[in-house]
Amino acid sequence: MKIDFYQVVYNLVKKIPKGKVATYGQVASLLDKPKAARLVGLALARSPAGVPWQRIINRKGMVSIENLNYPKELQVKILQKEGIKIMRRDNNWWIDLKQYLWSK
DNA sequence: CCGTTGACCCTTC
DNA sequence: AGAAGGGCCAACG
């Protein structure tokens, strides 16, 4: 069976441990496609059950989901449950990447 | 098959 | 230092 790029993304994302987060660009780089960050986002938008999509955030450490199936609140809630501290600034949510960024 | 589509990122004003 | 614009590339219709 042919595995497409999306599947590879899912496999990698599943390896991120609880309590850590990764950025879209980071995931793309690990897959040898540093410029495919947007594809990672697309892949996660269609992620099947079992993929911890909530652990992927953008480069600034901000939760980026806006008008999709899941509200930002849900993502934040899950991450907090996993032990991550999240700060609120204006109407956005921020994570301290220095502290929580996953490194292989 | 070809154009469009993005949960992004980097360079340049 | 902050905003804006363009590039990127596989999947989808």
CSV table of C-alpha atoms (C1' of nucleotides) in Angstrom, one decimal, chain A residues 5-7 9-10 24 36-48 53 56 68, chain B residues 4-8, chain C residues 8-12:
chain,number,residue,atom,x,y,z
A,5,PHE,CA,3.0,12.4,2.9
A,6,TYR,CA,0.0,12.8,5.2
A,7,GLN,CA,0.5,9.3,6.6
A,9,VAL,CA,3.1,13.2,9.2
A,10,TYR,CA,0.7,11.2,11.3
A,24,TYR,CA,4.6,22.8,11.9
A,36,ALA,CA,6.3,21.9,3.6
A,37,ALA,CA,5.0,23.3,6.8
A,38,ARG,CA,1.7,24.1,5.3
A,39,LEU,CA,1.2,20.6,4.2
A,40,VAL,CA,1.7,19.5,7.8
A,41,GLY,CA,-1.2,21.8,8.7
A,42,LEU,CA,-3.3,20.4,5.9
A,43,ALA,CA,-2.5,16.8,7.0
A,44,LEU,CA,-3.5,17.5,10.6
A,45,ALA,CA,-6.8,19.1,9.4
A,46,ARG,CA,-7.7,15.7,8.1
A,47,SER,CA,-6.1,13.7,10.9
A,48,PRO,CA,-7.8,10.5,11.8
A,53,TRP,CA,-3.0,17.0,16.6
A,56,ILE,CA,1.3,20.9,16.9
A,68,LEU,CA,-12.3,24.6,12.0
B,4,DT,C1',-6.9,25.6,-6.3
B,5,DT,C1',-6.2,25.0,-1.6
B,6,DG,C1',-4.3,25.8,2.9
B,7,DA,C1',-4.2,24.4,11.4
B,8,DC,C1',2.8,27.9,7.8
C,8,DC,C1',6.2,26.3,-1.0
C,9,DC,C1',4.2,21.5,-2.3
C,10,DA,C1',1.1,17.3,-1.9
C,11,DA,C1',-3.7,16.3,-2.0
C,12,DC,C1',-8.2,17.1,-3.9
